[in-house]
Amino acid sequence: MSSQAVAKIKPFKKKKYRLYHPLTGYAFIGLWLFGFLAFSLFPLGFSLVISFFRWGLLDTPVFVGLRNYVQMFTLDLMFKKSLEVTLVYAFASVPLSLVLSMALALLLNAKIKGQSVFRTLFYLPSLITGVAISVVWMWMLQPDFGIFNYLLGRIGIEGPDWLGSARWALPSMIMMAVWNGSGTQVVIYLAGLQNVPPELHEAASIDGASKWRRFWRITLPMLTPTIFFNLIMGIIGAFRTFTQAYVMTRGGPQYSTMFYAYYLWQTAFRDMKMGYSAGLSWILFLIIAFFTVLVFKTSGKWVYYETEGR
């Protein structure tokens, strides 16, 4: 090829594409945004709207205003009973689970042989589905051949009918919740314990501080953000308890395990009161929001966040 022909060839220029167009970001999050609108925001708004209607799912909705909410607080005795059961369950299971899981985390944080094996064993219950756990505990709490009554019988104590007694059914659920919920909390506590600076313990030990004093003055304050997180998640989980009552007791005996979420489900899918159950769900949302905000508002007095330079 002659030099003149080569000179006429124009060099190839790359086209510059503008990837920072304002719509580019929405294109990347489009699928998530669609899922959020279709499966979260729309159902949320729809449930609020139908809470002002009397609707049986198969008939025409009838607007009743605030009548559903007025009926809850004035005429519905089961609403009050389910709320009472859930509050007792939450105020008992959440603190017990926090204390037990912290104690286990402190033990599992020690340098012992087989540490990883023990950590795995304590975390395993958190991986099992709620239905499977409920079935296992039904066998363990069986009055005739359950393991609990068998062990009590070995020391001369006659075990109760755990799930068949109105006195023992709810404590059985609380015991089960503490056992089941501790696994995840132990792992979170272990992560929090890794962030406690060892030099603080070494300095306190040199100054003559006992193990209990070091725990109370160093470990516990440094764990308060972890306690705060576990407390919030525990409260939310306790108020959403449903599977245990559905599988194990169906709300009995004598409504002693009629949890709020189970009563909400019964109202919607057994009694076919969709509008009323939507109102119940919004009351549950407000209750959880109240306790969550309460914990957040009081956290400034007991949660310690370490900052640089402090």
Coordinates of C-alpha atoms in Angstrom, one line a residue:
M1 CA 0.0 0.0 0.0
S2 CA 1.4 3.4 -1.0
S3 CA 2.2 6.1 1.5
Q4 CA -0.6 8.3 0.2
A5 CA -3.2 5.6 0.7
V6 CA -2.0 5.1 4.3
A7 CA -2.2 8.8 5.0
K8 CA -5.9 8.9 3.9
I9 CA -6.9 6.2 6.4
K10 CA -8.5 8.0 9.4
P11 CA -7.6 6.7 12.8
F12 CA -10.3 4.8 14.7
K13 CA -11.9 6.8 17.5
K14 CA -13.6 5.1 20.5
K15 CA -17.1 6.4 21.2
K16 CA -17.6 7.6 24.7
Y17 CA -20.8 6.4 26.3
R18 CA -22.3 8.4 29.1
L19 CA -23.1 5.9 31.9
Y20 CA -24.0 8.5 34.4
H21 CA -27.4 9.4 32.9
P22 CA -30.0 10.0 35.7
L23 CA -32.0 7.0 34.6
T24 CA -29.1 4.7 34.8
G25 CA -29.3 4.3 38.5
Y26 CA -33.0 3.5 38.3
A27 CA -32.3 0.9 35.7
F28 CA -29.9 -0.9 38.0
I29 CA -32.4 -0.9 40.9
G30 CA -35.4 -1.4 38.7
L31 CA -36.1 -5.1 39.7
W32 CA -35.6 -4.4 43.4
L33 CA -37.8 -1.3 43.1
F34 CA -40.6 -3.3 41.4
G35 CA -40.4 -6.0 44.1
F36 CA -40.5 -3.4 46.9
L37 CA -43.5 -1.6 45.4
A38 CA -45.4 -4.7 44.5
F39 CA -44.7 -6.9 47.5
S40 CA -44.1 -4.5 50.3
L41 CA -45.4 -1.0 49.8
F42 CA -48.6 -1.8 48.0
P43 CA -49.7 -4.6 50.5
L44 CA -48.8 -2.3 53.4
G45 CA -51.0 0.5 52.0
F46 CA -53.7 -1.9 51.0
S47 CA -53.9 -3.4 54.5
L48 CA -54.3 0.0 55.9
V49 CA -57.2 0.8 53.5
I50 CA -59.1 -2.4 54.1
S51 CA -58.8 -2.0 57.9
F52 CA -61.6 0.6 57.5
F53 CA -63.8 -1.9 55.7
R54 CA -65.8 -5.0 56.6
W55 CA -64.6 -7.5 54.0
G56 CA -64.9 -11.3 53.9
L57 CA -62.6 -11.8 50.9
L58 CA -65.4 -13.3 48.8
D59 CA -67.9 -10.5 49.2
T60 CA -68.0 -6.8 48.5
P61 CA -66.1 -4.6 50.9
V62 CA -68.3 -2.3 53.0
F63 CA -66.8 0.9 54.5
V64 CA -67.2 1.0 58.3
G65 CA -64.8 3.7 59.3
L66 CA -63.2 3.2 62.7
R67 CA -65.7 0.5 63.7
N68 CA -63.1 -2.3 63.5
Y69 CA -60.7 -0.5 65.8
V70 CA -63.5 0.5 68.3
Q71 CA -64.6 -3.2 68.4
M72 CA -61.1 -4.3 69.2
F73 CA -60.8 -2.2 72.3
T74 CA -64.4 -2.4 73.6
L75 CA -66.0 -5.7 72.6
D76 CA -63.2 -8.1 71.5
L77 CA -62.2 -10.0 74.7
M78 CA -59.9 -12.3 72.6
F79 CA -58.0 -9.3 71.4
K80 CA -57.2 -8.4 75.0
K81 CA -56.4 -12.0 75.9
S82 CA -54.0 -12.5 73.0
L83 CA -52.3 -9.2 73.7
E84 CA -51.9 -10.2 77.3
V85 CA -50.4 -13.6 76.5
T86 CA -48.0 -12.1 74.0
L87 CA -46.8 -9.4 76.4
V88 CA -46.1 -11.9 79.1
Y89 CA -44.3 -14.1 76.6
A90 CA -42.2 -11.2 75.3
F91 CA -41.3 -9.8 78.8
A92 CA -40.3 -13.3 80.0
S93 CA -38.5 -14.8 77.0
V94 CA -36.5 -11.8 75.8
P95 CA -34.6 -11.0 79.0
L96 CA -34.0 -14.7 79.8
S97 CA -32.7 -15.3 76.3
L98 CA -30.4 -12.2 76.5
V99 CA -28.9 -13.4 79.8
L100 CA -28.5 -17.0 78.8
S101 CA -27.0 -16.3 75.4
M102 CA -24.5 -13.8 77.0
A103 CA -23.5 -16.4 79.6
L104 CA -23.0 -19.0 76.9
A105 CA -21.0 -16.6 74.7
L106 CA -18.7 -15.8 77.6
L107 CA -18.1 -19.6 78.1
L108 CA -17.6 -20.2 74.4
N109 CA -15.2 -17.3 74.2
A110 CA -12.8 -18.9 76.6
K111 CA -9.8 -20.8 75.2
I112 CA -10.9 -24.4 75.6
K113 CA -10.4 -27.5 73.6
G114 CA -13.0 -28.1 71.0
Q115 CA -14.2 -24.5 71.0
S116 CA -15.4 -24.5 67.4
V117 CA -17.3 -27.7 68.0
F118 CA -19.2 -26.3 71.0
R119 CA -20.0 -23.1 69.0
T120 CA -21.4 -25.1 66.2
L121 CA -23.6 -27.2 68.5
F122 CA -25.1 -24.2 70.2
Y123 CA -25.8 -22.5 66.8
L124 CA -27.4 -25.5 65.2
P125 CA -30.9 -25.0 66.7
S126 CA -31.1 -21.7 64.9
L127 CA -30.8 -23.4 61.5
I128 CA -33.8 -25.7 62.1
T129 CA -37.2 -24.6 60.9
G130 CA -39.9 -23.6 63.4
V131 CA -42.2 -26.5 62.5
A132 CA -39.4 -29.1 63.0
I133 CA -38.5 -27.5 66.3
S134 CA -42.1 -27.5 67.4
V135 CA -42.6 -31.2 66.6
V136 CA -39.4 -32.1 68.5
W137 CA -40.5 -30.1 71.6
M138 CA -43.9 -31.7 71.5
W139 CA -42.2 -35.0 71.9
M140 CA -39.9 -33.7 74.6
L141 CA -42.9 -32.2 76.6
Q142 CA -45.1 -35.3 76.2
P143 CA -46.4 -36.1 79.7
D144 CA -46.1 -39.9 79.4
F145 CA -42.8 -40.6 77.6
G146 CA -41.3 -37.1 77.1
I147 CA -37.7 -36.6 78.1
F148 CA -38.5 -33.8 80.6
N149 CA -40.9 -35.9 82.6
Y150 CA -38.6 -38.9 82.4
L151 CA -35.7 -36.9 83.9
L152 CA -38.0 -35.4 86.6
G153 CA -39.2 -38.9 87.4
R154 CA -35.6 -40.1 87.9
I155 CA -35.3 -37.7 90.8
G156 CA -38.8 -38.5 92.2
I157 CA -40.8 -35.6 90.8
E158 CA -44.0 -36.1 88.9
G159 CA -43.8 -34.0 85.8
P160 CA -46.9 -31.9 84.7
D161 CA -48.8 -32.1 81.4
W162 CA -46.8 -29.4 79.9
L163 CA -48.8 -28.5 76.8
G164 CA -52.2 -29.8 78.2
S165 CA -52.2 -27.6 81.2
A166 CA -53.2 -23.9 81.2
R167 CA -50.7 -23.3 83.9
W168 CA -47.7 -24.8 82.2
A169 CA -48.4 -24.3 78.4
L170 CA -47.1 -20.7 78.2
P171 CA -44.0 -21.4 80.4
S172 CA -43.2 -24.3 78.1
M173 CA -43.4 -21.9 75.1
I174 CA -41.1 -19.5 76.9
M175 CA -38.6 -22.2 77.7
M176 CA -38.6 -23.3 74.1
A177 CA -38.1 -19.7 72.9
V178 CA -35.1 -19.2 75.1
W179 CA -33.5 -22.4 73.9
N180 CA -34.2 -21.7 70.2
G181 CA -33.3 -18.0 70.2
S182 CA -30.1 -18.3 72.1
G183 CA -28.1 -19.8 69.2
T184 CA -28.2 -16.7 67.0
Q185 CA -27.7 -14.3 69.9
V186 CA -24.6 -16.3 71.1
V187 CA -23.0 -15.8 67.7
I188 CA -23.7 -12.1 67.8
Y189 CA -22.4 -11.8 71.4
L190 CA -19.2 -13.7 70.3
A191 CA -18.7 -11.1 67.6
G192 CA -19.1 -8.4 70.1
L193 CA -16.6 -10.0 72.5
Q194 CA -14.0 -10.0 69.8
N195 CA -14.2 -6.2 69.7
V196 CA -13.3 -5.8 73.4
P197 CA -9.7 -4.6 73.5
P198 CA -7.6 -7.2 75.4
E199 CA -5.3 -4.5 76.7
L200 CA -8.1 -3.1 78.8
H201 CA -8.4 -6.4 80.6
E202 CA -4.6 -6.7 81.0
A203 CA -4.4 -3.2 82.5
A204 CA -7.2 -3.8 84.9
S205 CA -5.7 -7.2 85.9
I206 CA -2.4 -5.5 86.7
D207 CA -4.2 -3.0 88.8
G208 CA -5.7 -5.9 90.8
A209 CA -9.3 -6.0 89.4
S210 CA -11.1 -9.3 89.9
K211 CA -12.7 -11.2 87.0
W212 CA -16.2 -10.1 88.0
R213 CA -15.1 -6.4 88.3
R214 CA -13.4 -6.6 84.9
F215 CA -16.6 -8.1 83.4
W216 CA -18.8 -5.4 85.0
R217 CA -16.6 -2.4 84.2
I218 CA -15.1 -3.4 80.9
T219 CA -16.8 -6.3 79.1
L220 CA -20.4 -5.4 79.8
P221 CA -20.2 -1.7 78.8
M222 CA -18.4 -2.7 75.6
L223 CA -21.1 -5.3 74.9
T224 CA -24.0 -2.8 75.3
P225 CA -24.3 -2.1 71.5
T226 CA -24.6 -5.9 71.0
I227 CA -27.2 -6.2 73.8
F228 CA -29.1 -3.3 72.2
F229 CA -29.3 -5.1 68.8
N230 CA -30.3 -8.4 70.4
L231 CA -32.9 -6.7 72.5
I232 CA -34.6 -5.0 69.4
M233 CA -34.6 -8.2 67.4
G234 CA -35.8 -10.2 70.4
I235 CA -38.8 -7.9 70.9
I236 CA -39.8 -8.0 67.2
G237 CA -39.5 -11.8 67.1
A238 CA -41.5 -12.3 70.3
F239 CA -44.4 -10.3 69.1
R240 CA -44.4 -12.2 65.8
T241 CA -44.6 -15.6 67.4
F242 CA -47.0 -17.8 65.4
T243 CA -45.6 -21.2 64.5
Q244 CA -45.4 -22.7 68.0
A245 CA -49.0 -22.0 68.7
Y246 CA -50.2 -23.2 65.3
V247 CA -48.3 -26.5 65.5
M248 CA -48.3 -27.3 69.2
T249 CA -51.4 -26.0 71.0
R250 CA -53.7 -24.2 68.5
G251 CA -53.9 -21.4 71.1
G252 CA -55.0 -23.7 74.0
P253 CA -55.5 -24.9 76.5
Q254 CA -58.1 -22.3 77.7
Y255 CA -56.4 -19.8 75.3
S256 CA -53.3 -19.7 77.5
T257 CA -51.1 -19.7 74.3
M258 CA -53.3 -17.6 72.1
F259 CA -50.6 -15.4 70.7
Y260 CA -51.5 -12.2 69.0
A261 CA -50.1 -13.3 65.6
Y262 CA -52.0 -16.6 65.8
Y263 CA -55.3 -14.8 66.7
L264 CA -54.7 -12.5 63.7
W265 CA -54.3 -15.5 61.4
Q266 CA -57.4 -17.1 62.8
T267 CA -59.4 -13.9 62.3
A268 CA -58.3 -13.6 58.7
F269 CA -58.3 -17.2 57.3
R270 CA -60.7 -19.0 59.6
D271 CA -63.3 -16.3 60.3
M272 CA -62.7 -14.6 57.0
K273 CA -62.6 -11.2 58.5
M274 CA -60.0 -9.6 56.3
G275 CA -60.7 -6.0 57.2
Y276 CA -60.7 -6.7 60.9
S277 CA -57.5 -8.7 60.7
A278 CA -55.9 -5.9 58.8
G279 CA -56.8 -3.6 61.7
L280 CA -55.2 -6.1 64.1
S281 CA -52.0 -6.2 62.1
W282 CA -51.7 -2.4 62.2
I283 CA -52.2 -2.4 66.0
L284 CA -49.4 -5.0 66.2
F285 CA -47.3 -2.8 64.0
L286 CA -47.9 0.2 66.4
I287 CA -47.1 -1.9 69.5
I288 CA -43.8 -3.1 68.0
A289 CA -43.0 0.4 66.9
F290 CA -43.7 1.7 70.4
F291 CA -41.4 -0.7 72.2
T292 CA -38.7 -0.2 69.5
V293 CA -38.8 3.6 69.8
L294 CA -38.8 3.3 73.6
V295 CA -35.6 1.2 73.5
F296 CA -34.0 3.6 71.1
K297 CA -34.9 6.6 73.2
T298 CA -33.5 5.1 76.4
S299 CA -30.4 3.6 74.7
G300 CA -28.5 6.9 75.1
K301 CA -28.4 6.2 78.9
W302 CA -27.0 2.7 78.8
V303 CA -25.5 2.0 75.4
Y304 CA -21.8 2.8 75.1
Y305 CA -20.3 3.5 71.6
E306 CA -16.5 3.6 71.5
T307 CA -15.2 6.4 69.3
E308 CA -11.7 7.2 68.1
G309 CA -9.6 9.3 70.4
R310 CA -11.7 8.4 73.5

